[in-house]
Amino acid sequence: QVRLVESGGGLAQPGGSLRLSCATSGMNFKIATMAWYRQAPGKERELVALIVRDGTTNYTDSVKGRFIISRDNARNTVYLQMNSLQPEDTAVYYCNTNWRSTSWWGKGTQVTVSS
């Protein structure tokens, strides 16, 4: 059973930073593609960033240059460093992986950007 547990969300001021973590278990993390999604109120869930096994990353345009996704294979953990946060980044952030033909999700962590 794959388990994904997000942490690190909270309240940040515009221009501030937060670092999200996603601890994983139940799979071979080293070979898994990991992703962060977010869902704002009244909007569809969207892909924010992903990282593949070799460290290659991809970002949605709205976060390029501000967010950094990374992975620690020794800790089976993926991170999302969020800088220069804007109110539009307010959302529930979810960790995701596709493992053995199943899409697995964490429960999410709330990020609120407000002054």
Tab-separated table of N, CA and C in Angstrom, residues 27-35 49-54 56 69 71 78 96-99:
chain	number	residue	atom	x	y	z
A	27	MET	N	6.492	1.835	-1.808
A	27	MET	CA	6.880	1.770	-3.218
A	27	MET	C	8.379	1.970	-3.323
A	28	ASN	N	8.918	1.746	-4.538
A	28	ASN	CA	10.333	1.990	-4.780
A	28	ASN	C	10.500	3.454	-5.187
A	29	PHE	N	10.713	4.282	-4.202
A	29	PHE	CA	10.722	5.729	-4.429
A	29	PHE	C	11.768	6.134	-5.462
A	30	LYS	N	12.913	5.459	-5.464
A	30	LYS	CA	14.030	5.875	-6.325
A	30	LYS	C	13.666	5.895	-7.801
A	31	ILE	N	12.720	5.077	-8.218
A	31	ILE	CA	12.388	4.998	-9.639
A	31	ILE	C	11.056	5.663	-9.968
A	32	ALA	N	10.412	6.230	-8.974
A	32	ALA	CA	9.079	6.792	-9.177
A	32	ALA	C	9.149	8.236	-9.653
A	33	THR	N	8.244	8.589	-10.554
A	33	THR	CA	8.022	9.993	-10.877
A	33	THR	C	7.091	10.575	-9.828
A	34	MET	N	7.501	11.688	-9.257
A	34	MET	CA	6.703	12.329	-8.196
A	34	MET	C	6.201	13.686	-8.675
A	35	ALA	N	5.024	14.060	-8.207
A	35	ALA	CA	4.430	15.316	-8.660
A	35	ALA	C	3.741	16.030	-7.511
A	49	ALA	N	4.253	20.803	-10.448
A	49	ALA	CA	5.632	20.425	-10.767
A	49	ALA	C	5.770	18.924	-10.665
A	50	LEU	N	6.728	18.385	-11.421
A	50	LEU	CA	7.031	16.962	-11.302
A	50	LEU	C	8.526	16.743	-11.430
A	51	ILE	N	8.960	15.608	-10.900
A	51	ILE	CA	10.368	15.234	-10.967
A	51	ILE	C	10.448	13.753	-11.259
A	52	VAL	N	11.254	13.397	-12.260
A	52	VAL	CA	11.392	11.996	-12.640
A	52	VAL	C	12.621	11.386	-11.956
A	53	ARG	N	12.829	10.119	-12.192
A	53	ARG	CA	13.844	9.385	-11.444
A	53	ARG	C	15.252	9.936	-11.625
A	54	ASP	N	15.525	10.509	-12.801
A	54	ASP	CA	16.878	11.027	-13.041
A	54	ASP	C	17.041	12.474	-12.590
A	56	THR	N	15.173	15.050	-13.600
A	56	THR	CA	14.585	16.008	-14.540
A	56	THR	C	13.284	16.557	-13.960
A	69	ILE	N	11.115	21.886	-7.222
A	69	ILE	CA	10.823	20.541	-6.755
A	69	ILE	C	12.136	19.772	-6.650
A	71	ARG	N	14.040	15.953	-4.699
A	71	ARG	CA	13.795	14.668	-4.061
A	71	ARG	C	15.013	14.228	-3.279
A	78	VAL	N	9.855	13.826	-1.257
A	78	VAL	CA	9.902	14.849	-2.296
A	78	VAL	C	9.507	16.181	-1.666
A	96	ASN	N	1.581	13.405	-5.427
A	96	ASN	CA	1.018	12.366	-6.292
A	96	ASN	C	2.108	11.513	-6.919
A	97	THR	N	1.779	10.242	-7.110
A	97	THR	CA	2.619	9.371	-7.912
A	97	THR	C	1.736	8.324	-8.586
A	98	ASN	N	2.176	7.868	-9.722
A	98	ASN	CA	1.528	6.746	-10.391
A	98	ASN	C	2.410	5.523	-10.192
A	99	TRP	N	1.884	4.539	-9.502
A	99	TRP	CA	2.676	3.353	-9.157
A	99	TRP	C	1.845	2.114	-9.427
